[in-house]
PDB file of C-alpha atoms in Angstrom:
ATOM      1  CA  UNK N 377     128.909 143.968 143.175  1.00 53.00           C
ATOM      2  CA  UNK N 378     130.822 141.840 145.662  1.00 58.00           C
ATOM      3  CA  UNK N 379     127.846 139.518 146.108  1.00 59.00           C
ATOM      4  CA  UNK N 380     127.351 139.173 142.363  1.00 56.00           C
ATOM      5  CA  UNK N 381     131.051 138.413 141.928  1.00 53.00           C
ATOM      6  CA  UNK N 382     130.761 135.715 144.570  1.00 53.00           C
ATOM      7  CA  UNK N 383     127.930 134.074 142.689  1.00 53.00           C
ATOM      8  CA  UNK N 384     124.994 134.748 145.026  1.00 58.00           C
ATOM      9  CA  UNK N 385     123.623 137.886 143.384  1.00 66.00           C
ATOM     10  CA  UNK N 386     122.923 141.240 144.956  1.00 75.00           C
ATOM     11  CA  UNK N 387     119.517 140.273 146.347  1.00 78.00           C
ATOM     12  CA  UNK N 388     121.070 137.632 148.578  1.00 79.00           C
ATOM     13  CA  UNK N 389     122.884 140.374 150.446  1.00 84.00           C
ATOM     14  CA  UNK N 390     120.408 143.239 150.089  1.00 88.00           C
ATOM     15  CA  UNK N 391     117.318 141.468 151.476  1.00 88.00           C
ATOM     16  CA  UNK N 392     118.940 140.583 154.840  1.00 88.00           C
ATOM     17  CA  UNK N 393     120.412 144.091 155.073  1.00 90.00           C
ATOM     18  CA  UNK N 394     117.028 145.667 154.386  1.00 93.00           C
ATOM     19  CA  UNK N 395     115.372 143.389 156.968  1.00 91.00           C
ATOM     20  CA  UNK N 396     117.981 143.379 159.755  1.00 91.00           C
ATOM     21  CA  UNK N 397     119.624 146.793 159.453  1.00 94.00           C
ATOM     22  CA  UNK N 398     116.954 148.992 157.918  1.00 95.00           C
ATOM     23  CA  UNK N 399     114.020 147.242 159.666  1.00 95.00           C
ATOM     24  CA  UNK N 400     111.889 146.685 156.539  1.00 94.00           C
ATOM     25  CA  UNK N 401     109.366 143.866 156.606  1.00 92.00           C
ATOM     26  CA  UNK N 402     110.206 140.920 154.298  1.00 90.00           C
ATOM     27  CA  UNK N 403     107.219 141.809 152.112  1.00 89.00           C
ATOM     28  CA  UNK N 404     108.786 145.241 151.466  1.00 92.00           C
ATOM     29  CA  UNK N 405     112.475 144.243 151.514  1.00 91.00           C
ATOM     30  CA  UNK N 406     112.147 141.710 148.686  1.00 89.00           C
ATOM     31  CA  UNK N 407     110.677 144.071 146.047  1.00 90.00           C
ATOM     32  CA  UNK N 408     113.014 146.868 147.175  1.00 92.00           C
ATOM     33  CA  UNK N 409     115.954 144.516 146.631  1.00 89.00           C
ATOM     34  CA  UNK N 410     114.620 143.615 143.176  1.00 87.00           C
ATOM     35  CA  UNK N 411     114.397 147.237 142.082  1.00 90.00           C
ATOM     36  CA  UNK N 412     117.857 147.974 143.521  1.00 88.00           C
ATOM     37  CA  UNK N 413     119.393 145.083 141.559  1.00 85.00           C
ATOM     38  CA  UNK N 414     117.447 146.188 138.463  1.00 86.00           C
ATOM     39  CA  UNK N 415     118.886 149.707 138.750  1.00 87.00           C
ATOM     40  CA  UNK N 416     122.397 148.288 139.048  1.00 84.00           C
ATOM     41  CA  UNK N 417     121.812 146.074 136.009  1.00 83.00           C
ATOM     42  CA  UNK N 418     120.684 149.051 133.939  1.00 88.00           C
ATOM     43  CA  UNK N 419     123.745 151.052 135.010  1.00 88.00           C
ATOM     44  CA  UNK N 420     126.097 148.142 134.179  1.00 85.00           C
ATOM     45  CA  UNK N 421     124.443 147.653 130.805  1.00 86.00           C
ATOM     46  CA  UNK N 422     124.790 151.331 129.927  1.00 90.00           C
ATOM     47  CA  UNK N 423     128.447 151.306 130.964  1.00 90.00           C
ATOM     48  CA  UNK N 424     129.315 148.104 129.072  1.00 88.00           C
ATOM     49  CA  UNK N 425     127.092 148.245 125.982  1.00 91.00           C
ATOM     50  CA  UNK N 426     129.755 149.748 123.701  1.00 91.00           C
ATOM     51  CA  UNK N 427     132.781 147.968 125.156  1.00 92.00           C
ATOM     52  CA  UNK N 428     134.609 145.218 123.287  1.00 91.00           C
ATOM     53  CA  UNK N 429     136.060 142.008 124.710  1.00 90.00           C
ATOM     54  CA  UNK N 430     139.770 142.531 125.470  1.00 90.00           C
ATOM     55  CA  UNK N 431     140.936 139.188 124.008  1.00 90.00           C
ATOM     56  CA  UNK N 432     138.398 138.461 121.262  1.00 88.00           C
ATOM     57  CA  UNK N 433     136.842 140.444 118.435  1.00 89.00           C
ATOM     58  CA  UNK N 434     133.319 140.585 119.855  1.00 91.00           C
ATOM     59  CA  UNK N 435     131.200 142.778 122.102  1.00 91.00           C
ATOM     60  CA  UNK N 436     131.768 142.522 125.846  1.00 89.00           C
ATOM     61  CA  UNK N 437     128.037 141.873 126.399  1.00 88.00           C
ATOM     62  CA  UNK N 438     126.991 138.400 125.212  1.00 90.00           C
ATOM     63  CA  UNK N 439     123.566 139.183 123.743  1.00 91.00           C
ATOM     64  CA  UNK N 440     122.897 135.550 122.764  1.00 93.00           C
ATOM     65  CA  UNK N 441     123.307 134.460 126.386  1.00 92.00           C
ATOM     66  CA  UNK N 442     120.930 137.201 127.478  1.00 90.00           C
ATOM     67  CA  UNK N 443     118.311 135.980 125.000  1.00 94.00           C
ATOM     68  CA  UNK N 444     118.577 132.460 126.432  1.00 94.00           C
ATOM     69  CA  UNK N 445     118.589 133.410 130.130  1.00 91.00           C
ATOM     70  CA  UNK N 446     116.152 136.294 130.433  1.00 90.00           C
ATOM     71  CA  UNK N 447     112.831 134.552 129.654  1.00 94.00           C
ATOM     72  CA  UNK N 448     113.368 132.162 132.593  1.00 93.00           C
ATOM     73  CA  UNK N 449     114.665 134.984 134.789  1.00 88.00           C
ATOM     74  CA  UNK N 450     111.537 137.034 134.096  1.00 91.00           C
ATOM     75  CA  UNK N 451     109.307 134.001 134.722  1.00 94.00           C
ATOM     76  CA  UNK N 452     111.065 133.415 138.053  1.00 90.00           C
ATOM     77  CA  UNK N 453     110.617 137.058 139.029  1.00 87.00           C
ATOM     78  CA  UNK N 454     106.898 136.907 138.234  1.00 91.00           C
ATOM     79  CA  UNK N 455     106.440 133.702 140.236  1.00 93.00           C
ATOM     80  CA  UNK N 456     108.425 135.217 143.111  1.00 88.00           C
ATOM     81  CA  UNK N 457     106.321 138.384 143.081  1.00 88.00           C
ATOM     82  CA  UNK N 458     103.159 136.281 143.138  1.00 92.00           C
ATOM     83  CA  UNK N 459     104.454 134.173 146.054  1.00 91.00           C
ATOM     84  CA  UNK N 460     105.502 137.329 147.922  1.00 89.00           C
ATOM     85  CA  UNK N 461     101.896 138.533 147.809  1.00 90.00           C
ATOM     86  CA  UNK N 462     100.424 135.116 148.612  1.00 93.00           C
ATOM     87  CA  UNK N 463     102.628 133.653 151.371  1.00 92.00           C
ATOM     88  CA  UNK N 464     102.827 134.774 155.002  1.00 94.00           C
ATOM     89  CA  UNK N 465     106.022 136.479 156.183  1.00 91.00           C
ATOM     90  CA  UNK N 466     107.133 133.491 158.297  1.00 93.00           C
ATOM     91  CA  UNK N 467     107.265 131.249 155.226  1.00 94.00           C
ATOM     92  CA  UNK N 468     109.049 133.971 153.231  1.00 90.00           C
ATOM     93  CA  UNK N 469     111.711 134.343 155.926  1.00 90.00           C
ATOM     94  CA  UNK N 470     112.118 130.557 156.224  1.00 93.00           C
ATOM     95  CA  UNK N 471     112.497 130.260 152.447  1.00 91.00           C
ATOM     96  CA  UNK N 472     115.007 133.112 152.435  1.00 87.00           C
ATOM     97  CA  UNK N 473     117.109 131.475 155.161  1.00 90.00           C
ATOM     98  CA  UNK N 474     117.033 128.106 153.361  1.00 93.00           C
ATOM     99  CA  UNK N 475     117.949 129.625 149.999  1.00 86.00           C
ATOM    100  CA  UNK N 476     120.764 131.770 151.397  1.00 84.00           C
ATOM    101  CA  UNK N 477     122.131 128.831 153.393  1.00 88.00           C
ATOM    102  CA  UNK N 478     122.245 126.753 150.220  1.00 88.00           C
ATOM    103  CA  UNK N 479     123.889 129.643 148.346  1.00 80.00           C
ATOM    104  CA  UNK N 480     126.591 130.081 150.990  1.00 80.00           C
ATOM    105  CA  UNK N 481     127.253 126.334 151.024  1.00 83.00           C
ATOM    106  CA  UNK N 482     127.515 126.282 147.232  1.00 79.00           C
ATOM    107  CA  UNK N 483     129.927 129.227 147.182  1.00 74.00           C
ATOM    108  CA  UNK N 484     132.065 127.570 149.875  1.00 77.00           C
ATOM    109  CA  UNK N 485     132.266 124.334 147.884  1.00 77.00           C
ATOM    110  CA  UNK N 486     133.114 126.067 144.630  1.00 74.00           C
ATOM    111  CA  UNK N 487     135.734 128.221 146.345  1.00 71.00           C
ATOM    112  CA  UNK N 488     137.145 125.298 148.306  1.00 68.00           C
ATOM    113  CA  UNK N 489     136.691 127.180 151.586  1.00 59.00           C
ATOM    114  CA  UNK N 490     134.666 124.448 153.260  1.00 52.00           C
ATOM    115  CA  UNK N 491     137.090 121.636 152.464  1.00 57.00           C
ATOM    116  CA  UNK N 492     140.498 123.229 153.065  1.00 58.00           C
ATOM    117  CA  UNK N 493     142.618 122.086 155.945  1.00 52.00           C
ATOM    118  CA  UNK N 494     144.947 124.464 157.675  1.00 50.00           C
ATOM    119  CA  UNK N 495     148.290 122.783 158.277  1.00 48.00           C
TER     120      UNK N 495
END
């Protein structure tokens, strides 16, 4: 939840943990991360499906946004699963490092962490 709140998603934290701490291979850590995030998404949906927005007269879950986002999310997951089967582990790890580096840089810029001066 902390990773998702920071804007990098749960997989960006889970994959390195599965690889470095739990000693899974990248080919196994990536799908395990996907199913872990999927389980968390189902739990969050079940907990929030009946809740209402605290400031507006509407459901807490924005179903219209889900209908717009999910087709591309599913397409990305299918392409990623295909690439996970096709590519060697060295390229997967290099891609993971590049993507996570970009994600950390983006979060730093949005949060202002990278540009603040301590005086």
